[in-house]
mmCIF file of N, CA, C and O in Angstrom:
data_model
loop_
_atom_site.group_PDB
_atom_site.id
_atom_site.type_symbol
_atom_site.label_atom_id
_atom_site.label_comp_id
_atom_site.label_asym_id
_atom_site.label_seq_id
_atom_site.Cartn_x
_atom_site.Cartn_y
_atom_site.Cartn_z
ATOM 1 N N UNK B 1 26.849 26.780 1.435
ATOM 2 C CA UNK B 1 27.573 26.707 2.664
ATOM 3 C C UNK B 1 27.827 28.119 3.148
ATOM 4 O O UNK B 1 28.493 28.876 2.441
ATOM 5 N N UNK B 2 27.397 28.470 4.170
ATOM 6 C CA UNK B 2 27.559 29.480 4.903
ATOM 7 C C UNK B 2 28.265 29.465 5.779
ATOM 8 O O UNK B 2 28.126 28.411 6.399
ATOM 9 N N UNK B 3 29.374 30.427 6.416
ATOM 10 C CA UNK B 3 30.406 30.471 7.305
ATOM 11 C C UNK B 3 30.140 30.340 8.539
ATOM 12 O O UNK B 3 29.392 31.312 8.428
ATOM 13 N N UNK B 4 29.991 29.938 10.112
ATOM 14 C CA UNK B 4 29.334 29.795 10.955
ATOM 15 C C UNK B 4 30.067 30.437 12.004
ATOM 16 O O UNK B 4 29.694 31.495 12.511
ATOM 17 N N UNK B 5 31.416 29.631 12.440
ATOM 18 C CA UNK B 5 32.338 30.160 12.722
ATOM 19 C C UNK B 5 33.914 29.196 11.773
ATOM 20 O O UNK B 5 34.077 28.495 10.774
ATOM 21 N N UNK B 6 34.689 29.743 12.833
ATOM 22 C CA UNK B 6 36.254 29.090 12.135
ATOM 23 C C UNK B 6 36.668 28.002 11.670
ATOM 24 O O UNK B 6 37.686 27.740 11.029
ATOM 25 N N UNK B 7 35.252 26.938 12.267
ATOM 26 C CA UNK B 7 35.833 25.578 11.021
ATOM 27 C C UNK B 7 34.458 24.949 10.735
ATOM 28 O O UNK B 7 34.316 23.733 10.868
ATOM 29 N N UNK B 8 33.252 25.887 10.272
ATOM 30 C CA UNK B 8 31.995 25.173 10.486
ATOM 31 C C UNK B 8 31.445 25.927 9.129
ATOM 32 O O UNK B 8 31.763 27.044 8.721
ATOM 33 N N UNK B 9 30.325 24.782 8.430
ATOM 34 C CA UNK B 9 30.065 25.338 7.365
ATOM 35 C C UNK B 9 29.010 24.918 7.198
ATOM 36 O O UNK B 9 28.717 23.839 7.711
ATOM 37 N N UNK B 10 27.822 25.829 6.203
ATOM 38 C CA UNK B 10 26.256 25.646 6.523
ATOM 39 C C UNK B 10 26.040 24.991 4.993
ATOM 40 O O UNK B 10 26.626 25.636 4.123
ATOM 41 N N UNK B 11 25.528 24.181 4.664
ATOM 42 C CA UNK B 11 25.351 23.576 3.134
ATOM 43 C C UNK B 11 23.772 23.878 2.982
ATOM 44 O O UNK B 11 22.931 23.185 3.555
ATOM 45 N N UNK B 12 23.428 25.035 2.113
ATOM 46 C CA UNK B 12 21.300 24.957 1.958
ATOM 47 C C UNK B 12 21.490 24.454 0.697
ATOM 48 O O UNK B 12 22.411 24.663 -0.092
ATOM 49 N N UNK B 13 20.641 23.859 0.611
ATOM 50 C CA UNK B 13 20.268 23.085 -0.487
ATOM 51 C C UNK B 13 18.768 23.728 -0.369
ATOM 52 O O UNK B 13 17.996 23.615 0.583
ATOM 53 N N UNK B 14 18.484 24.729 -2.113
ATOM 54 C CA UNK B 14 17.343 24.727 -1.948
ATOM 55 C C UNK B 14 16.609 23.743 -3.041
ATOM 56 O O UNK B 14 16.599 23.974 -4.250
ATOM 57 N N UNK B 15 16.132 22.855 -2.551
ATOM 58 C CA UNK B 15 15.699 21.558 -3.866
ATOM 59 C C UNK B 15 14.567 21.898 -4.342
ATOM 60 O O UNK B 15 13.486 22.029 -3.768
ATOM 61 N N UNK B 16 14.993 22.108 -5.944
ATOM 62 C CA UNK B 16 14.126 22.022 -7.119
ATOM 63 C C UNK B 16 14.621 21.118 -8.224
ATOM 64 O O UNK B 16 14.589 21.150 -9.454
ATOM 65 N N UNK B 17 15.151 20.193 -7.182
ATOM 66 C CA UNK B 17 15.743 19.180 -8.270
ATOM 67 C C UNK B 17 14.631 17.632 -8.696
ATOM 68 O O UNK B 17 13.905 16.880 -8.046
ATOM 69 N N UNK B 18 15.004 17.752 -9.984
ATOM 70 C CA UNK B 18 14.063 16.652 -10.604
ATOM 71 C C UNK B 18 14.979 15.393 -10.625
ATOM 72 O O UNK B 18 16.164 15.316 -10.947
ATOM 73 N N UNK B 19 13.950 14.234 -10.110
ATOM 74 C CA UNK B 19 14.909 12.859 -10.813
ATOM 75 C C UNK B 19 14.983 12.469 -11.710
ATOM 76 O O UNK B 19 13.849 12.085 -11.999
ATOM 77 N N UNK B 20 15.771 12.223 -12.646
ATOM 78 C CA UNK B 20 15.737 11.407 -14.180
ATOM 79 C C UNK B 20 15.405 10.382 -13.930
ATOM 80 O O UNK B 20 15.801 9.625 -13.043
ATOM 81 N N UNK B 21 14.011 10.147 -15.314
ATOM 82 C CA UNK B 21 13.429 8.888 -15.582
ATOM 83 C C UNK B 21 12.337 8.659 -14.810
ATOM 84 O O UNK B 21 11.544 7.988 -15.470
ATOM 85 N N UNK B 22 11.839 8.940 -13.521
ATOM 86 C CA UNK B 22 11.305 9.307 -12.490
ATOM 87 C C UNK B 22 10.338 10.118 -12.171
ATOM 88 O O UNK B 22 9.219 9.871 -11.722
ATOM 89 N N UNK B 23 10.743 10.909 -12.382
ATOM 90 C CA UNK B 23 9.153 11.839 -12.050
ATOM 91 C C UNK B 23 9.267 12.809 -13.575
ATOM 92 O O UNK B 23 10.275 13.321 -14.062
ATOM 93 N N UNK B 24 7.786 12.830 -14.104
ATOM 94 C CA UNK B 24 7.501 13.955 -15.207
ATOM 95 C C UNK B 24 8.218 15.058 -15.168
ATOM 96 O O UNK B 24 9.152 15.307 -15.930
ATOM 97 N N UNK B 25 7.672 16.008 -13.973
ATOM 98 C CA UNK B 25 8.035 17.415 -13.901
ATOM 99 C C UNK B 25 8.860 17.853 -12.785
ATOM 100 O O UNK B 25 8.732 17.234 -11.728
ATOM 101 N N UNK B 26 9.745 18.889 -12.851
ATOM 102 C CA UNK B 26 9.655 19.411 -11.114
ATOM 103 C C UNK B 26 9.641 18.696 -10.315
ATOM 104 O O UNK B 26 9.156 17.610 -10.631
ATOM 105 N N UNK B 27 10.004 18.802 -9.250
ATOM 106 C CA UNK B 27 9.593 18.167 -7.972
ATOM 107 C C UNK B 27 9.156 19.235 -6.894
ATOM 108 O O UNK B 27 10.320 19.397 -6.525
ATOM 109 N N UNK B 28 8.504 20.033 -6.142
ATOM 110 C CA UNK B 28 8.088 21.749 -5.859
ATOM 111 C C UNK B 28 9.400 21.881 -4.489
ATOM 112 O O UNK B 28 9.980 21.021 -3.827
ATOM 113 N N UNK B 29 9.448 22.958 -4.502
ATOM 114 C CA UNK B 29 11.109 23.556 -4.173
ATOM 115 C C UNK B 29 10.898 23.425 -2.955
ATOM 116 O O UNK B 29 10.121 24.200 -2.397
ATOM 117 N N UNK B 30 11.700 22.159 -2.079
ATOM 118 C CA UNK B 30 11.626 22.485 -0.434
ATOM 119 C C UNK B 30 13.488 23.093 0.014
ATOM 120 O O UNK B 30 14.333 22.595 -0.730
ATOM 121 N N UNK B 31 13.911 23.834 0.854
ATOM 122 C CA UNK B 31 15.016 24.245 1.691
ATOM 123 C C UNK B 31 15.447 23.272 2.696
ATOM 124 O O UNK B 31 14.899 22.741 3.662
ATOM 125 N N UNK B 32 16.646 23.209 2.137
ATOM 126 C CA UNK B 32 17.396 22.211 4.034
ATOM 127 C C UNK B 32 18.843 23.031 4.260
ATOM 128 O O UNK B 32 19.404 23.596 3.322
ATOM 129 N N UNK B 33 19.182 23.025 5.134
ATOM 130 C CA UNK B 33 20.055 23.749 5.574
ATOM 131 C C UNK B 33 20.841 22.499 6.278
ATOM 132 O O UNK B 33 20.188 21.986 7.186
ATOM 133 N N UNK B 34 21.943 21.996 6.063
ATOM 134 C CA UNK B 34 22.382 21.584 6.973
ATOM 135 C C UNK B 34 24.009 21.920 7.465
ATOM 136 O O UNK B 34 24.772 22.394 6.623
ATOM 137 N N UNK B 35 24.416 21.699 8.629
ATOM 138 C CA UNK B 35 25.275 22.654 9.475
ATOM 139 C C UNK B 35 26.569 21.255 9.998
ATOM 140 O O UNK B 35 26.343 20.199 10.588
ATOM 141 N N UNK B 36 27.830 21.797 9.508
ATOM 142 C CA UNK B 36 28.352 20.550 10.164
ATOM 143 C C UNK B 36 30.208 21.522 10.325
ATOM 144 O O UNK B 36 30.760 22.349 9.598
ATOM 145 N N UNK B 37 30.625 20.838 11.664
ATOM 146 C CA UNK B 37 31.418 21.168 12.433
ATOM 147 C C UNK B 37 32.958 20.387 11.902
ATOM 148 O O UNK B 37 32.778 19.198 11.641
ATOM 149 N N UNK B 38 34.177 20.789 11.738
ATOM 150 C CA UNK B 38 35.093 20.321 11.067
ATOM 151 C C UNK B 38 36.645 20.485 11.872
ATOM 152 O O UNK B 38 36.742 21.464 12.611
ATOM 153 N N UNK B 39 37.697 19.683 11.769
ATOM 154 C CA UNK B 39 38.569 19.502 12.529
ATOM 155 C C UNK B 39 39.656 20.390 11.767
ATOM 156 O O UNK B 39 40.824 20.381 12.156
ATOM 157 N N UNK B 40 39.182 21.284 10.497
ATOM 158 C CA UNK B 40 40.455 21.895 9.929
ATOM 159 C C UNK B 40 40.159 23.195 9.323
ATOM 160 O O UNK B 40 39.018 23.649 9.237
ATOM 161 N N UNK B 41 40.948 23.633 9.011
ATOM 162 C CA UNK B 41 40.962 25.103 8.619
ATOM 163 C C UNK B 41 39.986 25.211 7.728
ATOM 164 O O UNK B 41 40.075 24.522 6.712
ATOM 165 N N UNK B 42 38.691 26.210 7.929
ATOM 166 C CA UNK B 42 37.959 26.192 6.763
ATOM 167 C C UNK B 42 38.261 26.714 5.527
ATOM 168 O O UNK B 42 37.370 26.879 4.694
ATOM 169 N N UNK B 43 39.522 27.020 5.288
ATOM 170 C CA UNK B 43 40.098 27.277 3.887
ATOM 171 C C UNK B 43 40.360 25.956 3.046
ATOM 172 O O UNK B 43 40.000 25.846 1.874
ATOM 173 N N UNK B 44 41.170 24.741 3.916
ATOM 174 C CA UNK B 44 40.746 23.714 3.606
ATOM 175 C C UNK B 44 39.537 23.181 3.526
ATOM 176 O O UNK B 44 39.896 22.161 2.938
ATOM 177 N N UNK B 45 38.346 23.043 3.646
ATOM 178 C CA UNK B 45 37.351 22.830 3.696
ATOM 179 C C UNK B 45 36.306 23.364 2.611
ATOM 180 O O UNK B 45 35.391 22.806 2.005
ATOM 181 N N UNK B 46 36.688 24.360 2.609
ATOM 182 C CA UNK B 46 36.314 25.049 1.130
ATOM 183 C C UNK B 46 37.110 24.607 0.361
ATOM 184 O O UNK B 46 36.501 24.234 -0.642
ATOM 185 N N UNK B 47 38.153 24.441 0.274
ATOM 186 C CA UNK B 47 38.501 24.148 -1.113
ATOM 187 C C UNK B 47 38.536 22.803 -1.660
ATOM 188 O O UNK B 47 38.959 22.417 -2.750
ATOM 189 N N UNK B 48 37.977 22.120 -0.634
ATOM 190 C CA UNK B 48 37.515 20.557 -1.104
ATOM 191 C C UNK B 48 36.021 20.929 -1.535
ATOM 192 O O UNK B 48 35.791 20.994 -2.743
ATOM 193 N N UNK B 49 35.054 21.164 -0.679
ATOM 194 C CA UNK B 49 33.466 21.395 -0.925
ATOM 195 C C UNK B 49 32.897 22.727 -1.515
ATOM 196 O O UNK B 49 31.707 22.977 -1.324
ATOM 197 N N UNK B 50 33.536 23.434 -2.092
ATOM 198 C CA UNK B 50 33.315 24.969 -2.499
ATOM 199 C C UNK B 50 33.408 24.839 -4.200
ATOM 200 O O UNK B 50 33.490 25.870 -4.867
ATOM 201 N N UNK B 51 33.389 23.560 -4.820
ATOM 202 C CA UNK B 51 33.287 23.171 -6.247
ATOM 203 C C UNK B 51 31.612 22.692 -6.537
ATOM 204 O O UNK B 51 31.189 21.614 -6.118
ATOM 205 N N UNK B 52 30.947 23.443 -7.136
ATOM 206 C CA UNK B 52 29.488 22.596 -7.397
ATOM 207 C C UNK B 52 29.796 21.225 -8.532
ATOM 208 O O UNK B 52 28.870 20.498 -8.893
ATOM 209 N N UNK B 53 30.998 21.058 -8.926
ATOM 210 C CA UNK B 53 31.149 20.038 -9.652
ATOM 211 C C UNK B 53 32.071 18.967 -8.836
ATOM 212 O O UNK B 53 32.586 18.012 -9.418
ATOM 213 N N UNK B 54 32.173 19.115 -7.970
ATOM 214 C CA UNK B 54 33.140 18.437 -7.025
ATOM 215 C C UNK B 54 32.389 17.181 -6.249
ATOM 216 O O UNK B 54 33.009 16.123 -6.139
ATOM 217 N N UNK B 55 31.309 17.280 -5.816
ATOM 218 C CA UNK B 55 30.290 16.532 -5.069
ATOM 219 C C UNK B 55 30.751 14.863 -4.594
ATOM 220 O O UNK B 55 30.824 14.345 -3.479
ATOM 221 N N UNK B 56 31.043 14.259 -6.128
ATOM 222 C CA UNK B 56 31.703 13.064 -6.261
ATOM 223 C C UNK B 56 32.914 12.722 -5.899
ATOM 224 O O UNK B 56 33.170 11.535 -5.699
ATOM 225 N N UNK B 57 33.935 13.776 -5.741
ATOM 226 C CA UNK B 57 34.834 13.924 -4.908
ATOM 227 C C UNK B 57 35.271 13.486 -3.329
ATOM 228 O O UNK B 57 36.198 12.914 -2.755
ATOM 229 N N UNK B 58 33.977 14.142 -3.012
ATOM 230 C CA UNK B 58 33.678 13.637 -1.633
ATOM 231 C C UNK B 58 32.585 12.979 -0.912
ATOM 232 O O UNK B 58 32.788 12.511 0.208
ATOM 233 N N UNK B 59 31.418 12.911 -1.491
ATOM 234 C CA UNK B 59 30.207 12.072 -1.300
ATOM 235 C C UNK B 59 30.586 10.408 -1.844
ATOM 236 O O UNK B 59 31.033 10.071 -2.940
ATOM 237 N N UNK B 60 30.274 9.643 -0.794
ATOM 238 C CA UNK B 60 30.307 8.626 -1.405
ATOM 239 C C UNK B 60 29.621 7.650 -2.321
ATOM 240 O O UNK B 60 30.005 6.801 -3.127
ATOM 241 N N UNK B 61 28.318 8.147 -1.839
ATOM 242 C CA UNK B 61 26.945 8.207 -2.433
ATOM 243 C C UNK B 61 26.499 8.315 -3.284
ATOM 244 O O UNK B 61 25.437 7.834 -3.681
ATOM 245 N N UNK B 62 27.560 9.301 -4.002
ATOM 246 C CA UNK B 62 27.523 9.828 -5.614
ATOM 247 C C UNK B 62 28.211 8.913 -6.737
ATOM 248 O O UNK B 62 29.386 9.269 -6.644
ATOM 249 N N UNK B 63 28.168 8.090 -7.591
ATOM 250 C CA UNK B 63 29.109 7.573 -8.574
ATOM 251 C C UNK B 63 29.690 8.380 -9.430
ATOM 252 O O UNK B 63 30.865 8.332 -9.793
ATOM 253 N N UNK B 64 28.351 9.603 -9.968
ATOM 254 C CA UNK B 64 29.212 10.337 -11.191
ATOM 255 C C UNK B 64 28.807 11.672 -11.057
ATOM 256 O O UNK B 64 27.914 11.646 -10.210
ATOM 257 N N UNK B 65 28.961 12.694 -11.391
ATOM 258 C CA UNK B 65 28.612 14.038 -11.265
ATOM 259 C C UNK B 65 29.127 14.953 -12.671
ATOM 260 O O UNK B 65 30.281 15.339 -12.854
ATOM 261 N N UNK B 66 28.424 15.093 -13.227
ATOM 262 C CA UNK B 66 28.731 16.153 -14.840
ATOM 263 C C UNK B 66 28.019 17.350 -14.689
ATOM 264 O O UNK B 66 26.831 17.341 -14.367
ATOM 265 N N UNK B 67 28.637 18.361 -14.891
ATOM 266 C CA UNK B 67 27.781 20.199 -15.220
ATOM 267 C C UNK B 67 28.023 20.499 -16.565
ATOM 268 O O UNK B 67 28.843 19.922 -17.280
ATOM 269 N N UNK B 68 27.141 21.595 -16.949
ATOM 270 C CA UNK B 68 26.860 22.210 -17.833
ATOM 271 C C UNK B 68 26.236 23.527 -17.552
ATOM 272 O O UNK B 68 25.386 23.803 -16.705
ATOM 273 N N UNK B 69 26.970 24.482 -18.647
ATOM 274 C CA UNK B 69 26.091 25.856 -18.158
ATOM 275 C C UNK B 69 25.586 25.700 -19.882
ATOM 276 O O UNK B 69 26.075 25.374 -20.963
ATOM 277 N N UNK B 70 24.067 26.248 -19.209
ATOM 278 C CA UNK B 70 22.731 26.174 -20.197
ATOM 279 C C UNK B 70 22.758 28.070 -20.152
ATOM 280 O O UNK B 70 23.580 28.735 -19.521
ATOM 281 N N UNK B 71 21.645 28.607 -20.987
ATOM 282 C CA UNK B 71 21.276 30.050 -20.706
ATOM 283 C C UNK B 71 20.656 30.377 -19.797
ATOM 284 O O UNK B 71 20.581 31.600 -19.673
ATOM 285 N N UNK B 72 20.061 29.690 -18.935
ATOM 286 C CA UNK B 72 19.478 29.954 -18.080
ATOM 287 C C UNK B 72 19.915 29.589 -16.400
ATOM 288 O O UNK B 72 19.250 29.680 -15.368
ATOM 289 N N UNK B 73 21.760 29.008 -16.720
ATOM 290 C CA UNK B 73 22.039 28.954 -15.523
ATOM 291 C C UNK B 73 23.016 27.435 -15.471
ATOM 292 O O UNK B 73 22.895 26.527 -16.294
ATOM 293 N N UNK B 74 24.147 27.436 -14.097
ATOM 294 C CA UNK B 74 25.125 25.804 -14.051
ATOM 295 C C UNK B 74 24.267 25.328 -13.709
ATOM 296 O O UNK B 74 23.521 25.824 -12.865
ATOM 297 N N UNK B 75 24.043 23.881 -14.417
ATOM 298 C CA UNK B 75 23.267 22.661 -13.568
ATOM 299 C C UNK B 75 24.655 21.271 -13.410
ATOM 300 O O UNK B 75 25.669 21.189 -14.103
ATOM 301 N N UNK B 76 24.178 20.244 -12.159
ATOM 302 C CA UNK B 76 24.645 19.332 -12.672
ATOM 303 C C UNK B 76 24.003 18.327 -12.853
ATOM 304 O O UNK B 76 22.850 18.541 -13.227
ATOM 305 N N UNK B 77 24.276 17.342 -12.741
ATOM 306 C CA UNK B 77 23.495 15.879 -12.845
ATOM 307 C C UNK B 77 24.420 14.865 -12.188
ATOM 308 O O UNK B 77 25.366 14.302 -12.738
ATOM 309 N N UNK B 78 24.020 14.718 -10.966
ATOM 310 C CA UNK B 78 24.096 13.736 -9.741
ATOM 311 C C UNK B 78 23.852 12.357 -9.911
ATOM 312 O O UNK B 78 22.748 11.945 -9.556
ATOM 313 N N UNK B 79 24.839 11.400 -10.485
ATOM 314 C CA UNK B 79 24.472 9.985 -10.327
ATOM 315 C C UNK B 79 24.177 9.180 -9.003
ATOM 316 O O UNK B 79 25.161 8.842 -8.345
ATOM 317 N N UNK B 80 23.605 9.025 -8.795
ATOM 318 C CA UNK B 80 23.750 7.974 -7.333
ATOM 319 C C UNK B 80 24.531 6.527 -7.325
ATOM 320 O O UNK B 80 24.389 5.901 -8.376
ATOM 321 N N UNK B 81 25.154 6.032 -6.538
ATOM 322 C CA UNK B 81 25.580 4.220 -6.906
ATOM 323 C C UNK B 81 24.374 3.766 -7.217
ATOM 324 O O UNK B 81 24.273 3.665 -8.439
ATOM 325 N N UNK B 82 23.525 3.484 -6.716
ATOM 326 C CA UNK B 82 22.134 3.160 -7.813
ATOM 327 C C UNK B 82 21.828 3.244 -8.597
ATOM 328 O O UNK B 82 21.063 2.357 -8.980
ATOM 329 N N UNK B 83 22.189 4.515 -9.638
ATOM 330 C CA UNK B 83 22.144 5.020 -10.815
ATOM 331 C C UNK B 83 20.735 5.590 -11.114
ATOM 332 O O UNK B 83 20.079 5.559 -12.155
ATOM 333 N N UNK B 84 20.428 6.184 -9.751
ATOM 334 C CA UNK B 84 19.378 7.500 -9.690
ATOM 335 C C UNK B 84 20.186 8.485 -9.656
ATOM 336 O O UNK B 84 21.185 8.850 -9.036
ATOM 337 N N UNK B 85 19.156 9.006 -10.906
ATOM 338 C CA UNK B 85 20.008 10.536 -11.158
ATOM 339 C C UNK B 85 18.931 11.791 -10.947
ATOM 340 O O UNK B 85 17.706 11.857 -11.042
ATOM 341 N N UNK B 86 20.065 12.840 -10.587
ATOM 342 C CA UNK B 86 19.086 14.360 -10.478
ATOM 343 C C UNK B 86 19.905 15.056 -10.864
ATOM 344 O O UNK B 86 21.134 15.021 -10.803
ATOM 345 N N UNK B 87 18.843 16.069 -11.497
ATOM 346 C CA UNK B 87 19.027 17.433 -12.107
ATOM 347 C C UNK B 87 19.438 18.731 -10.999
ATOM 348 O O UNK B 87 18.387 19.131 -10.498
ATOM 349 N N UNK B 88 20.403 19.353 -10.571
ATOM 350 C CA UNK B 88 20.244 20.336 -9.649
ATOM 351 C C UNK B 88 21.475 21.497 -10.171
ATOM 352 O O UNK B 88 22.680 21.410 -10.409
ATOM 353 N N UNK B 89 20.310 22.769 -10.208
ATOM 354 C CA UNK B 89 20.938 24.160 -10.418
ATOM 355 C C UNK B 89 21.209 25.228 -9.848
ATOM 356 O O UNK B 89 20.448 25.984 -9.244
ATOM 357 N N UNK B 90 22.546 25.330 -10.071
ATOM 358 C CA UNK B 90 23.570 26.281 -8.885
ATOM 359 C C UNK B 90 22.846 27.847 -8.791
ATOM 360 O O UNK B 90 22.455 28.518 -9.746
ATOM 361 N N UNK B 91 22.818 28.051 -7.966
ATOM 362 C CA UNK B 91 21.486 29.550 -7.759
ATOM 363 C C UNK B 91 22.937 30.500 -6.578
ATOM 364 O O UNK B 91 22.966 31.722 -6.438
ATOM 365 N N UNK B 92 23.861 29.600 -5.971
ATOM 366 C CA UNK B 92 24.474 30.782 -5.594
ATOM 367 C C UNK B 92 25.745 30.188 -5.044
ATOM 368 O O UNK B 92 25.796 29.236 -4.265
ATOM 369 N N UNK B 93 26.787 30.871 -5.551
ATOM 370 C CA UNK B 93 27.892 30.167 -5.246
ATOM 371 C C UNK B 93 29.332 31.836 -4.993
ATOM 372 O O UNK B 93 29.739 32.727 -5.739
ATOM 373 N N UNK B 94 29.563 31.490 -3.756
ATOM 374 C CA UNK B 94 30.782 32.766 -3.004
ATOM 375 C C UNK B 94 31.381 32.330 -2.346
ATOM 376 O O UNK B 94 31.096 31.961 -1.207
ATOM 377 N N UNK B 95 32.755 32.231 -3.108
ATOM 378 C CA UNK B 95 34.323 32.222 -1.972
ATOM 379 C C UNK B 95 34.565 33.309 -1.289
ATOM 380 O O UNK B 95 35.235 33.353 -0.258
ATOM 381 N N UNK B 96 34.093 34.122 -1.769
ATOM 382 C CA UNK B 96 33.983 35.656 -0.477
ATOM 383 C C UNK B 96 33.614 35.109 0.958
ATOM 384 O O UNK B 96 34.336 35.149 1.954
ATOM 385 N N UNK B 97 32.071 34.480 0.832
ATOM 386 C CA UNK B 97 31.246 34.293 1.946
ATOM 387 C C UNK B 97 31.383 32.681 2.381
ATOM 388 O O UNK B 97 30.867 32.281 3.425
ATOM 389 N N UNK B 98 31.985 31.961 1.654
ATOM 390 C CA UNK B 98 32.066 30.315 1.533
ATOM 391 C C UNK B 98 30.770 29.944 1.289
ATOM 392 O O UNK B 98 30.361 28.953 1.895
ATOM 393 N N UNK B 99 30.192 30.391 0.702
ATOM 394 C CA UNK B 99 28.383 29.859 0.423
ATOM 395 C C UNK B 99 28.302 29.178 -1.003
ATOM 396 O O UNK B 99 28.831 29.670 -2.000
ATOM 397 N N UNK B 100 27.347 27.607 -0.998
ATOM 398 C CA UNK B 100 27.082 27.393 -1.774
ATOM 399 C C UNK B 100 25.859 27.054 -1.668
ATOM 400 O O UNK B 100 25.604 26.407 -0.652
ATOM 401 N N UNK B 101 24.592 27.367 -2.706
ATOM 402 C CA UNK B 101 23.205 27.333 -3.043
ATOM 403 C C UNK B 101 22.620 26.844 -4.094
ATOM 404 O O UNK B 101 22.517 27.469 -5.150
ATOM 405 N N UNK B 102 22.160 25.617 -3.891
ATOM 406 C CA UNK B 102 21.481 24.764 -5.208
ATOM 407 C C UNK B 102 20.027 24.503 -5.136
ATOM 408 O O UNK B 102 19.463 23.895 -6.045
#
């Protein structure tokens, strides 16, 4: 999430996330950026969506959400209500800048 202006925040998702059970390997790394406009202070706003373990919090979409830091970096693992799951690892995360990058 990138700062846009005073109550707007940019979420990139850069996906190199794999599905469990689902696909063998990898899935090859595409970028989305998406941009969304908010009725409150983006201090509030960050501090609801500025958790990479938080997701389930506020997605509804999500049933369960667990992290782990490995040596090579935080991942979490994204349940869906379906109980499709993905692998996705935090590559950049700043309360300085309000940015988060997975």
């Amino acid at each position: 999430m990138n700062r846009k202006n005073n109550n707007s925040l940019a979420l990139k998702s850069m996906r190199s996330t794999s599905q469990i059970g689902k696909q063998k390997k990898p899935s090859a790394q595409a970028e989305v950026t998406v941009t969304a406009g908010f009725q409150f202070p983006l201090e509030c706003v960050w501090k609801k969506l500025g958790r990479f373990s938080s997701i389930e919090n506020w997605q509804s979409a999500v049933k369960y959400c667990a992290t782990n830091e490995r040596d090579d970096g935080i991942y979490r693992v994204v349940v869906m209500q379906d109980d499709t799951a993905f692998v996705e690892r935090l590559e950049l995360l700043s309360h300085d800048t309000t940015t988060i990058a997975y």
